Tab-separated table of C-alpha atoms in Angstrom:
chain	number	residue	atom	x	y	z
X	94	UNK	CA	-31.407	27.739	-12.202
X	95	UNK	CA	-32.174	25.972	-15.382
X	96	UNK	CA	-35.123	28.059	-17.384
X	97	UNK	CA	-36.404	31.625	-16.680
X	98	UNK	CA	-40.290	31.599	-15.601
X	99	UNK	CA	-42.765	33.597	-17.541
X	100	UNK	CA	-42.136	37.032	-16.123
X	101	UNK	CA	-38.361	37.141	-16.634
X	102	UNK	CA	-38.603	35.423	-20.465
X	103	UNK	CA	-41.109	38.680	-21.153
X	104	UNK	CA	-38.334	41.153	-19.599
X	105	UNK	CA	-35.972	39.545	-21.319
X	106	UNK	CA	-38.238	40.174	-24.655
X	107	UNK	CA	-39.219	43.597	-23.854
X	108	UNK	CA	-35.484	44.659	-23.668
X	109	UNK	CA	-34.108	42.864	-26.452
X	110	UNK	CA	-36.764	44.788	-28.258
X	111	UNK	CA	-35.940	48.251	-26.780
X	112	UNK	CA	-32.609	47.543	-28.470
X	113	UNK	CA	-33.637	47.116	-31.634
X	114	UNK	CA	-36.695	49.310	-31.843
X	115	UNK	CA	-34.644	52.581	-32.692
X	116	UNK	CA	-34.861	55.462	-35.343
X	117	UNK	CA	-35.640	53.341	-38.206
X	118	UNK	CA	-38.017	51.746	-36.782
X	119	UNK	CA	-39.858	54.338	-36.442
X	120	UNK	CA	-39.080	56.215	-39.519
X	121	UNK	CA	-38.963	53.544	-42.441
X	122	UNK	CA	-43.104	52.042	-41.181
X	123	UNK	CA	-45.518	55.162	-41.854
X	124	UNK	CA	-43.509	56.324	-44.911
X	125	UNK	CA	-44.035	52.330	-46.683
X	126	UNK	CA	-47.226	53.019	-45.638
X	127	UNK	CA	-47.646	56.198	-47.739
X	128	UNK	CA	-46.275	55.666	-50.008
X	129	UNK	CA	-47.347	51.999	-50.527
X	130	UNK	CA	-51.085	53.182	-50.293
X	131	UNK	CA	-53.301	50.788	-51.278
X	132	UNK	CA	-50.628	48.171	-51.875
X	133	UNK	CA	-49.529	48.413	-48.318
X	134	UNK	CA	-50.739	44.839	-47.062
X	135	UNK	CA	-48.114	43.510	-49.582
X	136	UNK	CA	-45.518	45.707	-48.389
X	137	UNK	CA	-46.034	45.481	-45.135
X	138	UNK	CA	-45.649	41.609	-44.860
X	139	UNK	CA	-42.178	42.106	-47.044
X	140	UNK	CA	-40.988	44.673	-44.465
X	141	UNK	CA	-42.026	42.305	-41.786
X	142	UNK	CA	-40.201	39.101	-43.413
X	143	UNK	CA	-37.041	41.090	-43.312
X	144	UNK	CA	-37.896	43.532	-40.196
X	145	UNK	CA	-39.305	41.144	-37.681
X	146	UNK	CA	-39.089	37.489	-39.010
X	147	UNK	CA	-35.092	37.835	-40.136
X	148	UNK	CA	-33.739	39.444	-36.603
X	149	UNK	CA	-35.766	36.535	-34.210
X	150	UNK	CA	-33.932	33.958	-36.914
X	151	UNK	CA	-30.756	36.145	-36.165
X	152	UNK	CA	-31.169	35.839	-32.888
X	153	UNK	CA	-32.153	32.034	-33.034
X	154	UNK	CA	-28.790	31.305	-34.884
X	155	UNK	CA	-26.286	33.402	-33.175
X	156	UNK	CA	-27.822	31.330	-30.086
X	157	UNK	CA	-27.645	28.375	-31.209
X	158	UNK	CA	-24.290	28.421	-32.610
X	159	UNK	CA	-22.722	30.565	-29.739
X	160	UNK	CA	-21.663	34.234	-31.074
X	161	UNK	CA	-21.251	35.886	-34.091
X	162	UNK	CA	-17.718	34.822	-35.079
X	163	UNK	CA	-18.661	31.278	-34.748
X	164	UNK	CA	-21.811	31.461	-36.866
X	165	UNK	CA	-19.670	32.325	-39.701
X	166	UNK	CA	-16.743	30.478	-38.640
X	167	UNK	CA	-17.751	27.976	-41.371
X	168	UNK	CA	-17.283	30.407	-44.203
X	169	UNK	CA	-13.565	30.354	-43.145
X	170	UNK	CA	-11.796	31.687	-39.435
X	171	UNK	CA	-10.767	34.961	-41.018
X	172	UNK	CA	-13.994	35.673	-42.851
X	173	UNK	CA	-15.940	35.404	-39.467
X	174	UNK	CA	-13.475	37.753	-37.752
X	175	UNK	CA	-13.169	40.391	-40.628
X	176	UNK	CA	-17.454	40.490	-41.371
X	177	UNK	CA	-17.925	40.371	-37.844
X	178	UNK	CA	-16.072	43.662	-37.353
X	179	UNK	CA	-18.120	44.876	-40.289
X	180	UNK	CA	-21.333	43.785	-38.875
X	181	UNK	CA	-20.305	45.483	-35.273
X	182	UNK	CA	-19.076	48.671	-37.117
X	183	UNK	CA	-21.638	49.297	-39.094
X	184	UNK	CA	-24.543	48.537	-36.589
X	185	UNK	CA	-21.968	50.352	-34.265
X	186	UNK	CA	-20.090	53.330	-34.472
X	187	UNK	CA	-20.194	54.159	-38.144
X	188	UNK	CA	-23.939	53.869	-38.848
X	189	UNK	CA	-26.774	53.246	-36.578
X	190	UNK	CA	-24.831	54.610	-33.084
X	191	UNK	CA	-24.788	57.836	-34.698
X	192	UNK	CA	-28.131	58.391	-36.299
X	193	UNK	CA	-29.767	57.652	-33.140
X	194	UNK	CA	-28.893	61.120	-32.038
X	195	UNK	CA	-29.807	62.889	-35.444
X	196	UNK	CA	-33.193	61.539	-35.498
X	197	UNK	CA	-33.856	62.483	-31.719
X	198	UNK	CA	-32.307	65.774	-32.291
X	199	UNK	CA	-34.614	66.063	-35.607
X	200	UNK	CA	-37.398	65.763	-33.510
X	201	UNK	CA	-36.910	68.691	-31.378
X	202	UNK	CA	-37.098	71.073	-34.666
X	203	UNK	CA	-40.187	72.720	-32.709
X	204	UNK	CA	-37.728	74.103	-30.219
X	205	UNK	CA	-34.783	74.534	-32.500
X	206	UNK	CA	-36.778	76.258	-35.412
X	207	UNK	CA	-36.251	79.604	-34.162
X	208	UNK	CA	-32.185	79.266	-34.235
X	209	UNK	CA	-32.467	79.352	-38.326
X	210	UNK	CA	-30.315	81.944	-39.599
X	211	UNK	CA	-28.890	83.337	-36.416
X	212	UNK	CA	-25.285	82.773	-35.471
X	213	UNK	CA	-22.332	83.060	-32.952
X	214	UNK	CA	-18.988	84.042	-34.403
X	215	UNK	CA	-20.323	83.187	-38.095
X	216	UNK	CA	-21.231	79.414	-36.480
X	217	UNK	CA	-24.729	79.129	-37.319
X	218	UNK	CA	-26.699	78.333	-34.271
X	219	UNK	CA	-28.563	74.608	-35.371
X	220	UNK	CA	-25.214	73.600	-35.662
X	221	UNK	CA	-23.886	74.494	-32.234
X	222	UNK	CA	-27.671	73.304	-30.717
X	223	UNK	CA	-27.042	69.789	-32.643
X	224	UNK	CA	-23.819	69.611	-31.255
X	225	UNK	CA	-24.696	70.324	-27.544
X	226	UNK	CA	-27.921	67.775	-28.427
X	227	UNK	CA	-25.245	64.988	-29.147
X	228	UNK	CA	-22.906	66.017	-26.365
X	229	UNK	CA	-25.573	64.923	-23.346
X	230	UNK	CA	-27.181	62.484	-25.190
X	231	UNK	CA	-23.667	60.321	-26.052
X	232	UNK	CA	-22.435	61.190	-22.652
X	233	UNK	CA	-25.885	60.142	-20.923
X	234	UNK	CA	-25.761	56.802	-23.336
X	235	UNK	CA	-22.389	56.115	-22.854
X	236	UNK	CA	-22.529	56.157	-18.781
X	237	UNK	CA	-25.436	54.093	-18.452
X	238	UNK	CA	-23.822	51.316	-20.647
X	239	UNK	CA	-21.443	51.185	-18.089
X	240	UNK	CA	-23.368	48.289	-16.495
X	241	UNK	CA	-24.253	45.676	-19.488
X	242	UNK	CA	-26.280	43.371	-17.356
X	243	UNK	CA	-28.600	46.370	-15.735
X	244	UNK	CA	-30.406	46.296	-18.827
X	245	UNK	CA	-33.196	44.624	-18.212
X	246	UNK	CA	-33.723	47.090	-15.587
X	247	UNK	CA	-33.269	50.476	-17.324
X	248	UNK	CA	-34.308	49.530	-20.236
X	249	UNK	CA	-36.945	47.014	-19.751
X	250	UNK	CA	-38.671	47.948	-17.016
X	251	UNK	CA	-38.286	51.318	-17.047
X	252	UNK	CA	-37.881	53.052	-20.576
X	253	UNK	CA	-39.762	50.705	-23.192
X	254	UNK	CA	-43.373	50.489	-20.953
X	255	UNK	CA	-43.374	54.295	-21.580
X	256	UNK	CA	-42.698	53.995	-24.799
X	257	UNK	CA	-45.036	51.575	-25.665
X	258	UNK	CA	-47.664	53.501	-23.762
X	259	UNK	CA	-46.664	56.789	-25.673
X	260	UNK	CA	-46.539	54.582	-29.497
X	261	UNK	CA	-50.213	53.185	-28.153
X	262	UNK	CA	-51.373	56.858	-27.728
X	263	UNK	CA	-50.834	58.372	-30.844
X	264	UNK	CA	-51.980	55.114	-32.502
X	265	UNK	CA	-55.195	55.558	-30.392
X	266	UNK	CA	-55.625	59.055	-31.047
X	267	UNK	CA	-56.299	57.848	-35.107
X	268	UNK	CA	-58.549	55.455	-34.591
X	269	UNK	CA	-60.783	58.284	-32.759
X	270	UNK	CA	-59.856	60.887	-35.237
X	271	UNK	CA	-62.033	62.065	-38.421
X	272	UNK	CA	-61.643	59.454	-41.473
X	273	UNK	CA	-58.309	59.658	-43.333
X	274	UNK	CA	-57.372	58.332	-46.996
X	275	UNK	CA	-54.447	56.130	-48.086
X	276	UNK	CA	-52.366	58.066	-50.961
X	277	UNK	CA	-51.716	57.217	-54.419
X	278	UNK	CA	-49.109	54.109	-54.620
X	279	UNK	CA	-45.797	55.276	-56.041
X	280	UNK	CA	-44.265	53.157	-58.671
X	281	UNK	CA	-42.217	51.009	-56.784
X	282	UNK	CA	-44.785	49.753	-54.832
X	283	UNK	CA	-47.267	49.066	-57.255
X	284	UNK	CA	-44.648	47.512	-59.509
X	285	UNK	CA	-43.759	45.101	-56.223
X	286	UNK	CA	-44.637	45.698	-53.237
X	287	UNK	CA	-43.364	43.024	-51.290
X	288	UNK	CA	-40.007	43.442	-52.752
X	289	UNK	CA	-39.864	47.029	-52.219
X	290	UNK	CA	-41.245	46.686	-48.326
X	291	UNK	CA	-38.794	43.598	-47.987
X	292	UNK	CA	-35.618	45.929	-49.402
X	293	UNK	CA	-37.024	48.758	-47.169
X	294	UNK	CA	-37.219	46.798	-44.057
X	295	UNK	CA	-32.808	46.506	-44.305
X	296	UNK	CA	-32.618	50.242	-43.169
X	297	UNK	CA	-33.931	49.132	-39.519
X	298	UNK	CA	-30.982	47.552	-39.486
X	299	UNK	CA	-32.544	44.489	-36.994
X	300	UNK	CA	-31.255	41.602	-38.807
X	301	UNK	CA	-27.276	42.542	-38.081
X	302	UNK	CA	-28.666	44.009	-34.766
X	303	UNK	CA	-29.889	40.680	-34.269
X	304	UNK	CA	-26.937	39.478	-34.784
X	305	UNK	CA	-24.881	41.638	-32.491
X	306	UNK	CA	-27.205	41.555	-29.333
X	307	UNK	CA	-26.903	38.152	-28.214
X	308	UNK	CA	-23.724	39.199	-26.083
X	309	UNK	CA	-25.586	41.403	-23.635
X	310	UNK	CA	-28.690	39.296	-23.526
X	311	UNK	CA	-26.307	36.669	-22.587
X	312	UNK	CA	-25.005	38.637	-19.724
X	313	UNK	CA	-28.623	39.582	-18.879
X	314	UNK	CA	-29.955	35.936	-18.400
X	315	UNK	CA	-26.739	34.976	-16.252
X	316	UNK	CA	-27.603	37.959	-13.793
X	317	UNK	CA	-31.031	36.570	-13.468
X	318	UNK	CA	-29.367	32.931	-12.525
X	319	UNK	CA	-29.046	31.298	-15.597
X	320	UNK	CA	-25.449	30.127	-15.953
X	321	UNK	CA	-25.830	26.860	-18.424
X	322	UNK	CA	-24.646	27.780	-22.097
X	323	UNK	CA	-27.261	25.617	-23.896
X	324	UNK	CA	-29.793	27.444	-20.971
X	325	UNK	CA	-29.226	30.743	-22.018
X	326	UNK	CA	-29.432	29.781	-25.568
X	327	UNK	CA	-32.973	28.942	-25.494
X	328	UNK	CA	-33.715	31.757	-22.787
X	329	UNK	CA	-32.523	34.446	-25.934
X	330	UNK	CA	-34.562	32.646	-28.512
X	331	UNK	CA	-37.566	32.911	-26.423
X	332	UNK	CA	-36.600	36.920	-25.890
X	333	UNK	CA	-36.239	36.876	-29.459
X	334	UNK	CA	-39.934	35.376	-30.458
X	335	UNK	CA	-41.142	37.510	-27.628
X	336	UNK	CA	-39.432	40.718	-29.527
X	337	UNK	CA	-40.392	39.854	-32.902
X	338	UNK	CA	-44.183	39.763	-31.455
X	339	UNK	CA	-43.765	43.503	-29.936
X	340	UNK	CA	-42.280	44.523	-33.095
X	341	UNK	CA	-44.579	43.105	-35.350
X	342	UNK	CA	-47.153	45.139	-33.463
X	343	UNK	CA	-45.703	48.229	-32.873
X	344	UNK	CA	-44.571	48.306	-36.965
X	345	UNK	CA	-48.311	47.269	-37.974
X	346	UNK	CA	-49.499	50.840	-36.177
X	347	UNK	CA	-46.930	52.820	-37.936
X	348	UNK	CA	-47.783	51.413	-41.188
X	349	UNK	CA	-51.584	52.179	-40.507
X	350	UNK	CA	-50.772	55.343	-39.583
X	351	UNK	CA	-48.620	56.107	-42.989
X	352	UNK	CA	-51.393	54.635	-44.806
X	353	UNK	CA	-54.606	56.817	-43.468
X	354	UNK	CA	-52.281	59.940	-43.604
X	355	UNK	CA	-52.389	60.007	-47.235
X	356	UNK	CA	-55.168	62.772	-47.853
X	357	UNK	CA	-53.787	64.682	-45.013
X	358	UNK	CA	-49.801	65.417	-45.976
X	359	UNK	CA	-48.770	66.085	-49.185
X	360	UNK	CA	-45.297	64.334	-50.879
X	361	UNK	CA	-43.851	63.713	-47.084
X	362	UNK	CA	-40.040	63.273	-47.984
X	363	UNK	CA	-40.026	61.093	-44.945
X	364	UNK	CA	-41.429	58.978	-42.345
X	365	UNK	CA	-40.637	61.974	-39.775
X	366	UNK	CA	-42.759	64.470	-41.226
X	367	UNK	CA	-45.511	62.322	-41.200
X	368	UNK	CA	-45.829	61.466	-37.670
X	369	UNK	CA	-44.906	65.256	-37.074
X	370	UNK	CA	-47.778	66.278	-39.131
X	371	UNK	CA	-50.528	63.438	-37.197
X	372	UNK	CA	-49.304	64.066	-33.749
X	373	UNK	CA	-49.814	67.596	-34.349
X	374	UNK	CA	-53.518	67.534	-35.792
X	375	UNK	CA	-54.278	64.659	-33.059
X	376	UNK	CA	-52.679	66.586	-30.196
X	377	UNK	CA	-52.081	70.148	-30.644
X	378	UNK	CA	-49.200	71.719	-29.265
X	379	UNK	CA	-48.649	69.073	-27.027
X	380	UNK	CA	-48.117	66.465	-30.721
X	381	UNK	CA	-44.410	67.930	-30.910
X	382	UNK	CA	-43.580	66.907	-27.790
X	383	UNK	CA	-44.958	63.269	-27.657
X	384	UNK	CA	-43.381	62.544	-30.714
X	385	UNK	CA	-40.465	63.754	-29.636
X	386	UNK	CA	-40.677	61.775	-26.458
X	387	UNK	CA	-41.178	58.885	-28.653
X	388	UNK	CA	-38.451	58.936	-30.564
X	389	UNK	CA	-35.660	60.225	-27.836
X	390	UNK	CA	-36.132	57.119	-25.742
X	391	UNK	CA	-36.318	54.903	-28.873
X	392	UNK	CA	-33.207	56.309	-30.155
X	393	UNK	CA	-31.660	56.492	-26.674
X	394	UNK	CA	-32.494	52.918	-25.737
X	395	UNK	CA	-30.926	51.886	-29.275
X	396	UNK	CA	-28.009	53.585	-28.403
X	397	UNK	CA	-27.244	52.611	-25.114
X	398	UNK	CA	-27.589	48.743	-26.200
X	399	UNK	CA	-25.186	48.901	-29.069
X	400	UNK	CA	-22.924	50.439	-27.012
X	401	UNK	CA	-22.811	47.725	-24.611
X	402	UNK	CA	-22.867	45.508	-27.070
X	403	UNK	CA	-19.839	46.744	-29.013
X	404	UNK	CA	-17.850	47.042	-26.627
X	405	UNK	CA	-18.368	44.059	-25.080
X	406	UNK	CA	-17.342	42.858	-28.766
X	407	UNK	CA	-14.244	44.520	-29.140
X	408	UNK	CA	-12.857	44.070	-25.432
X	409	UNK	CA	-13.035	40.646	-25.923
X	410	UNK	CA	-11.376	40.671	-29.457
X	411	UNK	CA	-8.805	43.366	-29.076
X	412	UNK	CA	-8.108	43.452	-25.336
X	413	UNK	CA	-5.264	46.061	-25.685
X	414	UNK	CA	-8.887	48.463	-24.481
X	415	UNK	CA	-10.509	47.431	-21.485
X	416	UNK	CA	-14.524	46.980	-21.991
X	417	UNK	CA	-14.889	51.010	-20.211
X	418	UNK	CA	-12.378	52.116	-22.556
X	419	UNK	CA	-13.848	50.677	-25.774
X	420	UNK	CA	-17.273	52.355	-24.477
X	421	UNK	CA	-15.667	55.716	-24.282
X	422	UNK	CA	-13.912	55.504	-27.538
X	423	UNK	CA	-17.153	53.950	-29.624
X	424	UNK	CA	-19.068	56.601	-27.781
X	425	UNK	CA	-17.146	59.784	-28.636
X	426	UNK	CA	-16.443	58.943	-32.292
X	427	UNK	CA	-20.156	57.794	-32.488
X	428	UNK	CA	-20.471	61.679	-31.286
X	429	UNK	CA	-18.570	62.991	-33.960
X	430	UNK	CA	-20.095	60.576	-36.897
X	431	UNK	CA	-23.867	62.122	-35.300
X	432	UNK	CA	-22.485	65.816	-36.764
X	433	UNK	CA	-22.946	64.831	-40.317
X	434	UNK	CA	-26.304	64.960	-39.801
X	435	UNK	CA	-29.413	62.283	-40.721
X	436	UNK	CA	-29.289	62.577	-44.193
X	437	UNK	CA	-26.136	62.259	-44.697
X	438	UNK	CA	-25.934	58.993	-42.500
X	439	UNK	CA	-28.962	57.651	-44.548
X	440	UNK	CA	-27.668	58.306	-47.344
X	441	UNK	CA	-23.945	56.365	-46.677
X	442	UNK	CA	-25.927	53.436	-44.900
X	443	UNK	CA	-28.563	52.556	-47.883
X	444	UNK	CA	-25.480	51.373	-49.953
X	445	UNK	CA	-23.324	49.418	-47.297
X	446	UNK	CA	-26.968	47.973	-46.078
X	447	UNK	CA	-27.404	46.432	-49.557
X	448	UNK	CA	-24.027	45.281	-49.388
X	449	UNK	CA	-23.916	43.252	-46.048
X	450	UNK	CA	-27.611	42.204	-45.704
X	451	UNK	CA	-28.256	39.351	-48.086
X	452	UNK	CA	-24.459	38.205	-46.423
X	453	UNK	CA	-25.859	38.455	-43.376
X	454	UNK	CA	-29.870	36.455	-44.412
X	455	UNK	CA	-27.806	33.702	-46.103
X	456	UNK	CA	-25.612	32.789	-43.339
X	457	UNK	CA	-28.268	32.705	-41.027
X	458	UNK	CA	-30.424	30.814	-43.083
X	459	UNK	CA	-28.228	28.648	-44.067
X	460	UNK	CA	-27.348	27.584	-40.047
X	461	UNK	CA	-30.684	26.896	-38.979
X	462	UNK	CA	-31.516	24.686	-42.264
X	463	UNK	CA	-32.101	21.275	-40.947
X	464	UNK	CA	-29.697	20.115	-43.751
X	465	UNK	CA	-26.045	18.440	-42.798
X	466	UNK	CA	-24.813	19.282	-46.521
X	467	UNK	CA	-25.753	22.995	-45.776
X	468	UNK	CA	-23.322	23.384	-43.135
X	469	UNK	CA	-20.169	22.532	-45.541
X	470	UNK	CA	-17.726	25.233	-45.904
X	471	UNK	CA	-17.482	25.184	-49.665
X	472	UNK	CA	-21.621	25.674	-49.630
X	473	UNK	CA	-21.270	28.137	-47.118
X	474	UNK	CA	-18.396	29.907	-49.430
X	475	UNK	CA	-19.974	29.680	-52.413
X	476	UNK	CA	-23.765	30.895	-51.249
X	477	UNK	CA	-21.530	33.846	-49.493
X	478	UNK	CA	-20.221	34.616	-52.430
X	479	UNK	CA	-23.304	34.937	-54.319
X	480	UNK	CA	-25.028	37.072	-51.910
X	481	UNK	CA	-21.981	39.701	-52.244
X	482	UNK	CA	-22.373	39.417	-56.235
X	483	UNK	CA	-26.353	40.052	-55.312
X	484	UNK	CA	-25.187	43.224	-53.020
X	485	UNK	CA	-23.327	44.846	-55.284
X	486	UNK	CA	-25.243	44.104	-58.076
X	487	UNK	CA	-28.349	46.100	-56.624
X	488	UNK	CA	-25.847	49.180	-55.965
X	489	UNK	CA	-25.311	49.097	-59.497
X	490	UNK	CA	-29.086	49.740	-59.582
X	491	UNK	CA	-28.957	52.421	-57.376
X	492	UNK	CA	-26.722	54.675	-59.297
């Protein structure tokens, strides 16, 4: 079999988009929105450049070139090893693994508000609920990525429908409900918009996720009868154009939500609140639930692909683990990274995110470039380099 047909390209799309379409994805959209205001057009197509347009180019060039490691390979051997295991740990176990538990256990605050202030042996109880959350969901996430090339199936035809049909709901529900008004644009935006919603659209993480997926995709298109290397190359791209579409979408609702919401929440400290606050007024009692539906097969979808995808990763490049033991162990220290809590996890990944994403834009740029000279390792070096002196620099800014 040379070329999937229509059907199995559009699987293919729909699940490489259930992996990326996680927590931030749904967080970071309706607060740009809100706080971008009337500005949000701007900031919208930023976010999208680096949200949606960066990841399908991630995709295209870890494709094309065969894997991670080798994309960079031209930087130098050990650089692609060493950012590699940065890239894998950071959209892995140390950052985006673990906050797709806090933001689905965030979402259950309805049920969990009534634990405030009451405790077990002097362990408050929101702790001890957080940690049971985390338990089933890492343990759930963690046996289902037992079988990498299932995927499609779980994921694809099972999960994301639903949770496209849920996202389509509450996005229906505004267009029926009473008149809303955008909110005042905050500083940043109105300064630059497209800068800010570019800079905003690193926290989904999608462009390193892009860059990590390929590996299970792979194995995905080879269970549907694809074996040829250059085959399944241009089987992923076309996932990857068909993901970008879906998320394009999907992140154009959430924006329009965030922007309408504005004379109807007051200084939101988050893109959570505000969806909490709209499901609510659009569907009563049953809002908190949705929403939470929403979100807990985002996250969990999220979750279950990087796993896979990790340990896939590290089997193959430290084989002292077999590819079930590597699951286990990225799955129970994902676990304990999850107790820190959301905030906490945003607030370590905004930092490292500035750090490794222009790395991460310029070498994939800088493969697909149509340009021979582009491909030489001193270029590659010396635009690497650069992009780490832009990284840190904008930490600098941060503090």
């Amino acid at each position: 079999m040379k070329k999937l047909n229509l059907r199995s390209v559009i699987l293919i799309g729909i699940t490489l988009f259930s992996m990326f379409f996680g927590s931030g994805n749904l967080i970071f959209p309706p607060f740009l929105g809100y706080q971008s205001g009337s500005r949000a057009l701007f900031a919208f197509l930023g976010f999208a450049l680096s949200a949606v347009a960066l990841p399908v180019l991630g995709v295209a060039a870890v494709a094309k070139c065969g894997g991670l490691d080798r994309l960079c390979e031209r930087v130098h051997p050990r650089f692609a090893l060493l950012f590699s295991i940065i890239i894998y740990l950071c959209i892995g176990p140390m950052l985006a693994i673990p906050r797709t538990a806090s933001t689905s256990y965030s979402m259950f605050s309805f049920l969990t508000a009534r634990l405030e202030n009451q405790t077990i042996f002097s362990v408050p109880m929101t702790l001890l609920a957080r940690i049971l959350f985390s338990l089933v969901f890492f343990a759930a996430a963690g046996t289902i990525a037992k079988q990498p090339e299932r995927l499609k199936d779980i994921l694809g035809k099972r999960m994301t429908p639903l949770l496209l049909i849920l996202i389509f709901a509450l996005f229906a529900a505004s267009l029926f409900h009473l008149p809303l008004t955008s909110s005042v644009t905050t500083a940043a935006y109105e300064k630059a918009p497209f800068l800010k919603g570019f800079t905003e659209g690193y926290q989904t993480m999608d462009t390193m996720a892009a860059m990590v997926f390929g590996i299970v995709i792979a194995v995905n298109i080879r269970a549907l009868g694809v074996q040829d290397n250059n085959a399944i190359a241009v089987e992923t791209i076309k996932g990857g154009v068909i993901a970008g579409l879906f998320l394009g979408l999907v992140y154009g609702a959430l924006t329009f939500l965030g922007v309408k919401s504005g004379g109807f929440i007051e200084n939101p400290q988050n893109g959570t609140e505000i969806l909490s606050a709209l499901s609510r007024e659009f569907f009563g009692t049953a809002g908190p639930v949705l929403l939470a539906l929403i979100f807990f097969i985002a996250c969990f979808n999220v979750c279950v692909g990087l796993i896979c995808s990790c340990a896939k990763f590290f089997s193959e490049k430290f084989s002292a683990f077999t590819f079930d033991q590597w699951r286990w162990i990225l799955t129970v220290w994902s676990f304990v990274i999850s107790i820190l809590g959301l905030d906490a996890i945003i607030a370590i990944s905004s930092p490292v995110l500035s750090v490794i994403y222009p790395v991460a834009i310029v070498i994939i740029v800088l493969n697909l470039l149509p340009f021979a000279f582009l491909k030489k390792p001193l270029i590659q070096r010396a635009a690497v380099i650069l992009a780490l002196i832009f990284g840190f620099s904008s930490i600098w800014n941060i503090f």
